[in-house]
Coordinates of N, CA, C and O in Angstrom, one line a residue:
M1 N -39.7 -15.9 59.2 CA -39.3 -14.6 59.3 C -38.1 -14.4 60.2 O -38.0 -15.0 61.2
T2 N -37.1 -13.6 59.7 CA -35.9 -13.4 60.5 C -36.0 -12.2 61.4 O -36.5 -11.1 60.9
K3 N -35.7 -12.3 62.7 CA -35.7 -11.2 63.6 C -34.3 -10.7 63.9 O -33.4 -11.5 64.1
I4 N -34.1 -9.4 64.0 CA -32.9 -8.8 64.3 C -32.9 -8.3 65.7 O -33.8 -7.5 66.0
D5 N -32.0 -8.7 66.5 CA -31.9 -8.1 67.9 C -31.3 -6.8 67.9 O -30.1 -6.6 67.6
T6 N -32.1 -5.7 68.1 CA -31.6 -4.4 68.0 C -31.0 -3.9 69.4 O -30.5 -2.8 69.5
S7 N -31.0 -4.8 70.4 CA -30.5 -4.4 71.7 C -29.0 -4.4 71.8 O -28.4 -3.9 72.7
R8 N -28.3 -5.1 70.8 CA -26.9 -5.1 70.8 C -26.3 -4.6 69.5 O -26.9 -4.9 68.5
P9 N -25.3 -3.9 69.5 CA -24.7 -3.4 68.3 C -24.2 -4.5 67.3 O -23.7 -5.4 67.8
E10 N -24.5 -4.3 66.1 CA -24.1 -5.2 65.1 C -22.6 -5.0 64.8 O -22.1 -3.9 64.8
T11 N -21.9 -6.0 64.5 CA -20.5 -5.9 64.0 C -20.5 -6.0 62.5 O -21.0 -7.0 62.0
V12 N -20.0 -4.9 61.9 CA -20.0 -4.9 60.4 C -18.6 -5.2 60.0 O -17.6 -4.6 60.3
L13 N -18.4 -6.3 59.2 CA -17.1 -6.7 58.7 C -16.9 -6.0 57.3 O -17.8 -5.9 56.6
P14 N -15.7 -5.7 57.1 CA -15.4 -5.0 55.8 C -15.5 -6.0 54.6 O -15.4 -7.3 54.8
T15 N -15.9 -5.5 53.5 CA -16.0 -6.4 52.3 C -14.6 -6.9 51.9 O -13.7 -6.1 51.9
P16 N -14.5 -8.1 51.6 CA -13.1 -8.6 51.2 C -12.6 -7.9 50.0 O -13.4 -7.6 49.1
S17 N -11.3 -7.7 49.9 CA -10.7 -7.1 48.7 C -10.7 -8.0 47.6 O -10.8 -9.2 47.8
H18 N -10.7 -7.5 46.4 CA -10.7 -8.4 45.2 C -10.1 -7.6 44.1 O -10.0 -6.3 44.1
T19 N -9.7 -8.3 43.0 CA -9.1 -7.6 41.9 C -10.2 -6.9 41.1 O -11.2 -7.5 40.8
V20 N -9.9 -5.7 40.7 CA -10.9 -5.0 39.9 C -10.6 -5.3 38.4 O -9.5 -5.4 37.9
G21 N -11.7 -5.6 37.7 CA -11.5 -5.9 36.2 C -11.2 -4.6 35.5 O -10.8 -3.7 36.0
P22 N -11.4 -4.6 34.2 CA -12.0 -5.7 33.4 C -11.0 -6.8 33.0 O -9.8 -6.5 33.0
F23 N -11.5 -7.9 32.8 CA -10.7 -9.1 32.6 C -10.7 -9.4 31.0 O -11.4 -10.2 30.6
Y24 N -9.9 -8.7 30.3 CA -9.9 -8.7 28.9 C -9.5 -10.1 28.3 O -10.0 -10.6 27.3
G25 N -8.6 -10.8 29.1 CA -8.2 -12.1 28.6 C -9.2 -13.2 28.7 O -8.9 -14.3 28.2
H26 N -10.3 -13.0 29.4 CA -11.2 -14.1 29.7 C -12.0 -14.5 28.4 O -12.0 -15.7 28.1
A27 N -12.6 -13.6 27.7 CA -13.5 -14.0 26.6 C -13.2 -13.2 25.3 O -13.8 -13.6 24.3
L28 N -12.4 -12.2 25.4 CA -12.3 -11.4 24.2 C -11.2 -11.9 23.2 O -11.5 -11.8 22.0
P29 N -10.1 -12.3 23.6 CA -9.1 -12.8 22.6 C -9.7 -14.1 21.9 O -10.4 -14.8 22.5
F30 N -9.2 -14.2 20.6 CA -9.7 -15.4 19.9 C -8.5 -15.9 19.1 O -7.7 -15.1 18.6
P31 N -8.4 -17.2 18.8 CA -7.3 -17.7 18.0 C -7.3 -17.1 16.6 O -8.3 -16.9 16.0
G32 N -6.1 -16.6 16.2 CA -5.9 -16.0 14.9 C -6.4 -14.6 14.9 O -6.6 -14.0 13.8
G33 N -6.6 -13.9 16.1 CA -7.1 -12.6 16.1 C -6.1 -11.6 15.4 O -6.6 -10.6 14.9
G34 N -4.8 -11.9 15.4 CA -3.9 -11.0 14.8 C -3.6 -11.3 13.3 O -2.9 -10.6 12.6
D35 N -4.2 -12.4 12.8 CA -4.0 -12.8 11.4 C -5.0 -12.2 10.5 O -5.9 -12.9 10.0
I36 N -4.9 -10.9 10.3 CA -5.9 -10.1 9.6 C -5.8 -10.3 8.0 O -6.7 -10.4 7.3
A37 N -4.5 -10.4 7.5 CA -4.3 -10.6 6.1 C -4.7 -11.9 5.6 O -4.6 -12.9 6.3
P38 N -5.3 -12.0 4.4 CA -5.6 -13.3 3.8 C -4.4 -14.1 3.6 O -3.3 -13.5 3.4
V39 N -4.5 -15.4 3.7 CA -3.3 -16.3 3.6 C -2.6 -16.1 2.3 O -3.3 -16.1 1.2
G40 N -1.3 -15.8 2.3 CA -0.5 -15.7 1.1 C -0.7 -14.4 0.3 O -0.1 -14.3 -0.8
H41 N -1.4 -13.4 0.8 CA -1.6 -12.2 0.1 C -0.2 -11.4 0.0 O 0.6 -11.3 0.9
P42 N 0.1 -10.9 -1.2 CA 1.4 -10.3 -1.5 C 1.7 -9.0 -0.7 O 2.8 -8.6 -0.6
D43 N 0.6 -8.3 -0.3 CA 0.8 -7.1 0.4 C 0.8 -7.2 1.9 O 0.7 -6.2 2.7
T44 N 0.9 -8.4 2.4 CA 0.9 -8.7 3.9 C 2.1 -8.0 4.5 O 3.3 -8.1 4.0
I45 N 1.9 -7.3 5.6 CA 3.0 -6.8 6.5 C 2.8 -7.4 7.9 O 1.7 -7.8 8.3
A46 N 3.9 -7.4 8.6 CA 3.8 -7.8 10.0 C 4.1 -6.6 10.9 O 5.0 -5.8 10.7
L47 N 3.3 -6.5 11.9 CA 3.4 -5.4 12.9 C 3.7 -6.1 14.2 O 3.1 -7.1 14.6
Q48 N 4.6 -5.5 15.0 CA 4.9 -6.0 16.3 C 5.5 -4.9 17.2 O 6.0 -3.9 16.7
G49 N 5.3 -5.1 18.5 CA 5.9 -4.1 19.4 C 5.5 -4.4 20.8 O 5.1 -5.5 21.1
Y50 N 5.7 -3.5 21.7 CA 5.5 -3.6 23.1 C 4.5 -2.5 23.6 O 4.5 -1.4 23.1
V51 N 3.7 -2.9 24.6 CA 2.9 -1.9 25.4 C 3.6 -1.7 26.7 O 3.8 -2.7 27.4
T52 N 3.9 -0.5 27.1 CA 4.6 -0.2 28.4 C 3.8 0.8 29.1 O 3.1 1.7 28.6
D53 N 4.1 0.8 30.5 CA 3.5 1.8 31.3 C 4.3 3.1 31.4 O 5.3 3.2 30.7
G54 N 4.0 4.0 32.3 CA 4.8 5.2 32.5 C 6.2 5.0 32.9 O 7.0 5.9 32.7
A55 N 6.5 3.9 33.6 CA 7.8 3.6 34.0 C 8.6 2.8 33.0 O 9.8 2.5 33.2
G56 N 8.0 2.6 31.9 CA 8.6 1.8 30.8 C 8.6 0.3 31.0 O 9.2 -0.5 30.3
K57 N 7.8 -0.1 32.0 CA 7.6 -1.6 32.2 C 6.6 -2.2 31.3 O 5.5 -1.6 31.1
P58 N 6.8 -3.4 30.8 CA 5.8 -4.0 29.9 C 4.5 -4.4 30.6 O 4.5 -4.8 31.7
L59 N 3.4 -4.3 29.9 CA 2.1 -4.7 30.4 C 1.8 -6.0 29.8 O 1.5 -6.2 28.6
P60 N 1.7 -7.1 30.6 CA 1.5 -8.4 30.1 C 0.0 -8.7 29.8 O -0.3 -9.8 29.3
D61 N -0.9 -7.8 30.1 CA -2.3 -8.0 29.9 C -3.0 -6.9 29.2 O -4.2 -6.7 29.3
A62 N -2.3 -6.2 28.3 CA -2.9 -5.2 27.5 C -3.6 -5.8 26.3 O -3.3 -7.0 26.0
F63 N -4.4 -5.1 25.7 CA -5.3 -5.6 24.6 C -5.4 -4.6 23.5 O -5.7 -3.4 23.8
L64 N -5.2 -5.0 22.3 CA -5.3 -4.0 21.2 C -6.3 -4.5 20.1 O -6.4 -5.7 19.8
E65 N -7.0 -3.5 19.6 CA -7.9 -3.8 18.4 C -7.4 -2.9 17.3 O -7.0 -1.7 17.5
L66 N -7.2 -3.5 16.1 CA -6.7 -2.7 15.0 C -7.7 -2.8 13.9 O -8.4 -3.8 13.6
W67 N -7.8 -1.6 13.1 CA -8.7 -1.5 12.0 C -7.9 -0.9 10.9 O -7.1 0.1 11.1
G68 N -8.1 -1.3 9.6 CA -7.4 -0.6 8.6 C -8.1 -0.9 7.2 O -8.7 -1.9 7.0
P69 N -7.9 0.0 6.3 CA -8.4 -0.2 4.9 C -7.5 -1.2 4.1 O -6.4 -1.5 4.6
D70 N -8.0 -1.6 3.0 CA -7.2 -2.5 2.1 C -6.2 -1.6 1.4 O -6.1 -0.4 1.5
P71 N -5.3 -2.2 0.6 CA -4.2 -1.5 -0.1 C -4.8 -0.4 -1.0 O -4.0 0.5 -1.4
D72 N -6.0 -0.5 -1.4 CA -6.6 0.5 -2.3 C -7.3 1.7 -1.5 O -7.8 2.6 -2.1
G73 N -7.2 1.6 -0.2 CA -7.9 2.6 0.6 C -9.3 2.4 0.9 O -10.0 3.2 1.5
N74 N -9.9 1.2 0.5 CA -11.3 0.9 0.7 C -11.5 0.2 2.1 O -10.7 -0.6 2.5
L75 N -12.6 0.6 2.8 CA -12.9 0.0 4.0 C -13.7 -1.3 3.7 O -14.7 -1.3 3.0
P76 N -13.2 -2.5 4.2 CA -13.8 -3.7 4.0 C -15.2 -3.8 4.6 O -15.5 -3.2 5.6
R77 N -16.2 -4.4 3.9 CA -17.5 -4.5 4.4 C -18.0 -6.0 4.4 O -19.1 -6.3 4.1
V78 N -17.0 -6.8 4.8 CA -17.3 -8.3 4.9 C -17.2 -8.8 6.3 O -16.5 -8.2 7.1
D79 N -18.0 -9.8 6.6 CA -17.9 -10.4 7.9 C -16.8 -11.5 7.8 O -16.4 -11.9 6.8
G80 N -16.5 -12.1 9.0 CA -15.6 -13.2 8.9 C -14.5 -13.3 9.9 O -13.7 -14.2 9.9
S81 N -14.3 -12.2 10.7 CA -13.2 -12.2 11.6 C -13.3 -13.3 12.7 O -12.4 -14.0 13.0
M82 N -14.5 -13.5 13.2 CA -14.7 -14.5 14.2 C -15.9 -15.5 13.8 O -17.0 -15.4 14.3
R83 N -15.6 -16.4 13.0 CA -16.6 -17.4 12.5 C -16.8 -18.4 13.6 O -15.8 -18.9 14.2
R84 N -18.0 -18.8 13.8 CA -18.3 -19.8 14.8 C -19.1 -21.0 14.2 O -19.8 -20.9 13.2
D85 N -18.8 -22.1 14.8 CA -19.5 -23.3 14.4 C -21.0 -23.2 14.8 O -21.2 -23.1 16.0
P86 N -21.9 -23.3 13.9 CA -23.3 -23.1 14.3 C -23.8 -24.2 15.3 O -24.8 -24.0 16.0
A87 N -23.2 -25.3 15.2 CA -23.7 -26.5 16.1 C -23.1 -26.3 17.5 O -23.8 -26.4 18.5
S88 N -21.8 -26.1 17.6 CA -21.2 -26.2 18.9 C -20.9 -24.8 19.5 O -20.7 -24.6 20.7
G89 N -21.0 -23.7 18.6 CA -20.7 -22.4 19.1 C -19.2 -22.1 19.2 O -18.7 -21.0 19.5
G90 N -18.4 -23.1 18.9 CA -16.9 -23.0 19.0 C -16.3 -22.1 17.9 O -17.0 -21.9 16.8
F91 N -15.2 -21.6 18.1 CA -14.5 -20.7 17.1 C -13.9 -21.6 16.0 O -13.2 -22.5 16.2
L92 N -14.3 -21.2 14.8 CA -13.8 -21.9 13.6 C -12.5 -21.3 13.0 O -11.8 -21.9 12.2
G93 N -12.3 -20.0 13.4 CA -11.1 -19.3 12.8 C -11.5 -18.5 11.6 O -12.6 -18.6 11.1
R94 N -10.6 -17.6 11.2 CA -10.9 -16.8 10.0 C -10.9 -17.8 8.8 O -10.3 -18.8 8.8
N95 N -11.6 -17.3 7.8 CA -11.6 -18.2 6.6 C -10.4 -18.1 5.7 O -10.2 -18.8 4.8
G96 N -9.5 -17.1 6.1 CA -8.2 -17.0 5.4 C -8.3 -16.4 4.0 O -7.3 -16.3 3.3
V97 N -9.5 -16.0 3.6 CA -9.7 -15.4 2.2 C -10.2 -14.0 2.3 O -9.6 -13.1 1.7
E98 N -11.2 -13.8 3.1 CA -11.8 -12.4 3.2 C -10.9 -11.5 4.0 O -10.5 -11.9 5.1
F99 N -10.8 -10.3 3.6 CA -10.0 -9.3 4.4 C -11.1 -8.4 5.1 O -11.8 -7.7 4.4
T100 N -11.1 -8.5 6.4 CA -12.1 -7.7 7.2 C -11.5 -6.4 7.7 O -12.2 -5.5 8.1
G101 N -10.2 -6.3 7.7 CA -9.5 -5.1 8.1 C -9.5 -5.0 9.6 O -9.0 -4.0 10.1
W102 N -10.0 -5.9 10.4 CA -10.1 -5.8 11.8 C -9.4 -7.0 12.5 O -9.4 -8.1 12.0
G103 N -8.7 -6.7 13.6 CA -8.0 -7.7 14.4 C -8.0 -7.4 15.9 O -8.2 -6.2 16.2
R104 N -7.8 -8.4 16.7 CA -7.7 -8.2 18.1 C -6.6 -9.0 18.7 O -6.6 -10.3 18.4
V105 N -5.7 -8.4 19.4 CA -4.5 -9.2 19.9 C -4.3 -8.8 21.4 O -4.6 -7.6 21.8
Q106 N -3.7 -9.7 22.1 CA -3.4 -9.4 23.5 C -1.9 -9.5 23.7 O -1.2 -10.2 22.9
T107 N -1.3 -8.7 24.6 CA 0.1 -8.8 24.8 C 0.4 -10.0 25.5 O -0.4 -10.6 26.3
D108 N 1.7 -10.5 25.4 CA 2.1 -11.7 26.1 C 2.7 -11.3 27.4 O 2.6 -10.2 27.8
A109 N 3.3 -12.3 28.1 CA 3.9 -12.0 29.4 C 5.0 -10.9 29.4 O 5.3 -10.3 30.5
N110 N 5.6 -10.7 28.3 CA 6.6 -9.6 28.1 C 6.0 -8.3 27.6 O 6.8 -7.4 27.3
G111 N 4.7 -8.2 27.5 CA 4.1 -7.0 26.9 C 4.2 -6.9 25.4 O 4.0 -5.8 24.9
H112 N 4.5 -8.0 24.8 CA 4.7 -8.0 23.3 C 3.4 -8.3 22.6 O 2.7 -9.2 23.0
W113 N 3.2 -7.7 21.4 CA 2.1 -8.0 20.6 C 2.5 -8.2 19.1 O 3.6 -7.6 18.8
T114 N 1.8 -8.9 18.4 CA 2.1 -9.0 16.9 C 0.8 -9.2 16.1 O -0.2 -9.8 16.6
A115 N 0.8 -8.7 14.9 CA -0.3 -8.9 14.0 C 0.2 -8.9 12.6 O 1.2 -8.4 12.3
R116 N -0.6 -9.6 11.7 CA -0.3 -9.6 10.2 C -1.5 -9.0 9.5 O -2.6 -9.4 9.7
T117 N -1.3 -8.0 8.7 CA -2.4 -7.3 8.0 C -1.9 -6.9 6.6 O -0.8 -7.2 6.2
L118 N -2.7 -6.2 5.9 CA -2.4 -5.7 4.6 C -1.9 -4.2 4.8 O -2.4 -3.5 5.6
R119 N -0.9 -3.8 4.0 CA -0.5 -2.4 4.0 C -1.6 -1.6 3.6 O -2.2 -1.7 2.5
P120 N -2.0 -0.6 4.5 CA -3.2 0.2 4.2 C -3.0 1.2 3.1 O -1.9 1.7 2.9
G121 N -4.0 1.5 2.3 CA -4.0 2.5 1.3 C -4.5 3.9 1.9 O -5.1 3.9 3.0
A122 N -4.3 4.9 1.2 CA -4.7 6.3 1.7 C -6.2 6.5 1.5 O -6.8 5.9 0.6
R123 N -6.7 7.2 2.4 CA -8.1 7.6 2.4 C -8.3 9.1 2.6 O -7.8 9.6 3.6
G124 N -8.8 9.8 1.6 CA -9.0 11.2 1.7 C -7.7 11.9 1.8 O -6.7 11.6 1.1
R125 N -7.6 12.9 2.7 CA -6.4 13.7 2.9 C -5.4 13.0 3.9 O -4.3 13.5 4.0
S126 N -5.8 11.9 4.5 CA -5.0 11.3 5.5 C -3.9 10.4 4.8 O -4.2 9.7 3.9
A127 N -2.7 10.4 5.4 CA -1.7 9.4 5.0 C -2.2 8.0 5.4 O -3.0 7.8 6.3
P128 N -1.7 7.0 4.7 CA -2.1 5.6 5.0 C -1.8 5.3 6.5 O -0.7 5.6 7.0
H129 N -2.8 4.7 7.2 CA -2.5 4.4 8.6 C -3.5 3.3 9.1 O -4.5 3.0 8.4
L130 N -3.2 2.7 10.2 CA -4.1 1.8 10.9 C -4.6 2.5 12.1 O -3.8 3.2 12.8
S131 N -5.9 2.3 12.5 CA -6.4 2.8 13.7 C -6.2 1.7 14.8 O -6.4 0.5 14.5
V132 N -5.9 2.2 16.0 CA -5.7 1.2 17.1 C -6.5 1.7 18.3 O -6.5 2.9 18.7
C133 N -7.1 0.7 19.0 CA -7.7 1.0 20.3 C -7.0 0.2 21.4 O -6.8 -1.0 21.2
V134 N -6.6 0.8 22.5 CA -5.8 0.2 23.5 C -6.6 0.1 24.8 O -7.2 1.0 25.3
F135 N -6.6 -1.1 25.3 CA -7.2 -1.4 26.6 C -6.1 -2.0 27.5 O -5.3 -2.7 27.1
A136 N -6.1 -1.5 28.7 CA -5.1 -2.0 29.7 C -5.5 -1.7 31.1 O -6.4 -0.9 31.4
R137 N -4.9 -2.4 32.0 CA -5.2 -2.2 33.4 C -4.9 -0.8 33.8 O -4.0 -0.1 33.3
G138 N -5.7 -0.2 34.7 CA -5.5 1.1 35.1 C -6.2 2.2 34.2 O -6.2 3.3 34.5
L139 N -6.6 1.7 33.0 CA -7.3 2.6 32.1 C -8.8 2.5 32.3 O -9.4 1.4 32.1
L140 N -9.4 3.6 32.8 CA -10.9 3.5 32.9 C -11.6 3.7 31.6 O -12.7 3.2 31.4
V141 N -10.9 4.4 30.7 CA -11.4 4.5 29.3 C -10.4 4.1 28.3 O -9.2 4.4 28.5
H142 N -10.7 3.3 27.3 CA -9.8 2.9 26.3 C -9.2 4.1 25.6 O -9.8 5.2 25.5
L143 N -8.0 3.9 25.0 CA -7.3 4.9 24.3 C -7.3 4.6 22.8 O -7.2 3.5 22.4
F144 N -7.3 5.7 22.0 CA -7.2 5.5 20.5 C -5.9 6.1 20.0 O -5.5 7.2 20.5
T145 N -5.3 5.5 19.1 CA -4.1 6.0 18.4 C -4.0 5.5 17.0 O -5.0 4.9 16.5
R146 N -2.9 5.8 16.3 CA -2.8 5.4 14.9 C -1.4 4.9 14.7 O -0.5 5.2 15.4
I147 N -1.3 4.0 13.7 CA 0.0 3.5 13.2 C 0.2 4.0 11.8 O -0.6 3.5 10.9
Y148 N 1.1 4.9 11.6 CA 1.5 5.2 10.2 C 2.8 4.4 9.9 O 3.6 4.2 10.7
L149 N 2.9 4.1 8.6 CA 4.1 3.4 8.2 C 5.1 4.3 7.5 O 4.7 5.3 6.9
P150 N 6.4 4.0 7.7 CA 7.4 4.9 7.2 C 7.5 4.8 5.7 O 7.0 3.8 5.1
G151 N 8.2 5.8 5.1 CA 8.5 5.7 3.6 C 7.6 6.5 2.8 O 7.8 6.5 1.5
D152 N 6.7 7.3 3.3 CA 5.9 8.2 2.5 C 5.9 9.6 3.2 O 4.8 10.0 3.7
E153 N 7.0 10.2 3.2 CA 7.2 11.5 3.9 C 6.3 12.6 3.3 O 5.8 13.4 4.1
A154 N 6.0 12.6 2.0 CA 5.2 13.6 1.4 C 3.7 13.5 2.0 O 3.1 14.5 2.4
A155 N 3.2 12.3 2.1 CA 1.9 12.0 2.6 C 1.8 12.4 4.1 O 0.9 12.9 4.6
H156 N 2.9 12.1 4.8 CA 3.0 12.4 6.3 C 3.0 13.9 6.5 O 2.3 14.4 7.4
A157 N 3.7 14.6 5.6 CA 3.7 16.1 5.8 C 2.4 16.7 5.5 O 2.1 17.8 6.1
A158 N 1.6 16.1 4.7 CA 0.2 16.7 4.3 C -0.9 16.1 5.2 O -2.0 16.6 5.2
D159 N -0.6 15.1 6.0 CA -1.6 14.5 6.9 C -2.1 15.5 7.9 O -1.3 16.2 8.6
P160 N -3.5 15.7 8.0 CA -4.0 16.7 9.0 C -3.6 16.5 10.4 O -3.5 17.5 11.1
L161 N -3.4 15.3 10.9 CA -2.9 15.0 12.2 C -1.4 15.2 12.4 O -0.9 16.0 13.2
L162 N -0.6 14.5 11.6 CA 0.8 14.5 11.7 C 1.4 15.9 11.5 O 2.3 16.3 12.2
S163 N 0.8 16.7 10.6 CA 1.3 18.0 10.3 C 1.1 19.0 11.5 O 1.8 20.0 11.5
R164 N 0.3 18.6 12.5 CA 0.1 19.5 13.6 C 1.0 19.2 14.8 O 1.0 19.8 15.8
L165 N 1.8 18.1 14.7 CA 2.6 17.7 15.8 C 4.1 18.0 15.5 O 4.5 18.1 14.4
D166 N 4.8 18.3 16.6 CA 6.3 18.5 16.5 C 6.9 17.1 16.2 O 6.3 16.1 16.3
A167 N 8.1 17.2 15.7 CA 8.8 15.9 15.2 C 8.8 14.8 16.3 O 8.6 13.7 15.9
E168 N 9.1 15.2 17.5 CA 9.3 14.2 18.5 C 7.9 13.5 18.8 O 7.9 12.2 18.9
R169 N 6.9 14.2 18.9 CA 5.6 13.6 19.1 C 5.1 12.9 17.9 O 4.5 11.8 18.0
R170 N 5.4 13.4 16.7 CA 5.0 12.7 15.5 C 5.6 11.3 15.4 O 5.0 10.4 14.9
D171 N 6.8 11.2 15.8 CA 7.6 9.9 15.7 C 6.9 8.8 16.5 O 7.1 7.7 16.3
T172 N 6.1 9.2 17.6 CA 5.4 8.2 18.4 C 4.3 7.5 17.6 O 3.8 6.5 18.1
L173 N 3.9 8.0 16.4 CA 2.9 7.5 15.6 C 3.4 6.8 14.4 O 2.6 6.2 13.6
I174 N 4.7 6.8 14.1 CA 5.2 6.2 12.9 C 6.0 5.0 13.3 O 7.0 5.0 14.1
A175 N 5.6 3.8 12.7 CA 6.3 2.6 13.0 C 7.7 2.6 12.4 O 8.1 3.4 11.5
V176 N 8.6 1.8 12.9 CA 10.0 1.6 12.5 C 10.1 0.4 11.6 O 9.6 -0.7 11.9
D177 N 10.7 0.7 10.4 CA 10.8 -0.4 9.4 C 12.0 -1.3 9.9 O 13.1 -0.9 10.0
Q178 N 11.7 -2.6 10.1 CA 12.6 -3.6 10.5 C 13.1 -4.5 9.3 O 13.8 -5.4 9.5
G179 N 12.6 -4.1 8.1 CA 13.0 -4.9 6.9 C 12.1 -6.1 6.7 O 11.4 -6.6 7.6
R180 N 12.0 -6.5 5.5 CA 11.3 -7.7 5.1 C 9.8 -7.6 5.4 O 9.2 -8.6 5.8
G181 N 9.2 -6.4 5.3 CA 7.8 -6.3 5.5 C 7.4 -6.3 7.0 O 6.2 -6.5 7.3
T182 N 8.3 -6.1 7.9 CA 8.1 -6.1 9.3 C 8.3 -4.7 9.9 O 9.3 -4.0 9.6
Y183 N 7.3 -4.3 10.7 CA 7.4 -2.9 11.3 C 7.2 -3.0 12.8 O 6.4 -3.8 13.3
R184 N 7.9 -2.2 13.5 CA 7.8 -2.2 15.0 C 7.1 -0.9 15.4 O 7.4 0.2 15.0
F185 N 6.1 -1.1 16.3 CA 5.3 0.0 16.8 C 5.1 -0.2 18.3 O 4.3 -1.1 18.7
D186 N 5.8 0.5 19.2 CA 5.7 0.4 20.6 C 4.6 1.4 21.1 O 4.6 2.6 20.5
I187 N 3.9 1.1 22.1 CA 2.9 2.0 22.7 C 3.3 2.3 24.1 O 3.3 1.3 24.9
R188 N 3.5 3.5 24.4 CA 3.8 3.9 25.8 C 2.6 4.7 26.3 O 2.3 5.7 25.7
L189 N 2.1 4.2 27.5 CA 0.8 4.8 27.9 C 1.0 6.2 28.6 O 0.1 7.0 28.6
Q190 N 2.2 6.5 29.1 CA 2.4 7.8 29.7 C 3.9 8.0 30.0 O 4.7 7.1 29.8
G191 N 4.3 9.2 30.4 CA 5.7 9.4 30.7 C 6.5 9.9 29.4 O 5.9 10.2 28.4
E192 N 7.8 9.8 29.6 CA 8.6 10.3 28.5 C 8.4 9.4 27.2 O 8.4 8.1 27.4
G193 N 8.2 10.0 26.1 CA 8.0 9.2 24.9 C 6.6 8.7 24.8 O 6.3 7.8 24.0
E194 N 5.6 9.2 25.6 CA 4.2 8.8 25.5 C 3.7 8.9 24.1 O 3.9 9.8 23.4
T195 N 3.0 7.8 23.7 CA 2.4 7.7 22.4 C 1.3 8.8 22.3 O 0.6 9.1 23.3
V196 N 1.1 9.4 21.2 CA 0.0 10.4 21.0 C -1.3 9.6 20.9 O -1.4 8.7 20.2
F197 N -2.2 10.0 21.8 CA -3.5 9.4 21.8 C -4.6 10.4 21.3 O -4.4 11.7 21.5
L198 N -5.6 9.9 20.7 CA -6.7 10.8 20.1 C -7.9 10.8 20.9 O -8.3 9.8 21.6
E199 N -8.7 11.9 20.9 CA -10.0 11.9 21.5 C -11.0 12.2 20.4 O -10.8 13.2 19.7
F200 N -12.0 11.4 20.4 CA -13.1 11.6 19.3 C -14.3 12.2 20.0 O -14.7 11.8 21.1
R201 N -14.8 13.2 19.4 CA -16.0 13.9 19.9 C -17.2 13.8 18.9 O -17.0 13.8 17.8

């Protein structure tokens, strides 16, 4: 039994400081996380961009999850994004055939991210788009946004979300065509040019 001497005041030392998580890079990224499109698929597009903070500085440890329908607008209902070896538990990689519509990528040291997926088809009244969830340091709650692709102005004009935004804000949701099936989409968390973020209720 431990006895405490109450005749002399106890000295209380402060708790040591430490880095507050979450630590997204520890267990969530997986090899091939951005390779969403099946190997050699003719509708493959490349998406790339930067995630920046309010001062425009790149975030080297941001984390994005992307979801999107196939080119016909159908939501995939197949497994296969993170196949594991049943014996070792190790990651086997995507099978390169099934399109799951889902990917997970982390920014590099320069705040840059990249993914390969299929050009999404339209669903309902919405223009074709990819849904994005953003995780980053300083965010207590993750953020949701969308990536619309350029070239379909009529669909953009009729889209229930885009049609409610002024031109400057709308442009933060539309990727820039860089040619050869490559699109750039930068995400700014706050400040001038802040990306439009969505709240789901």
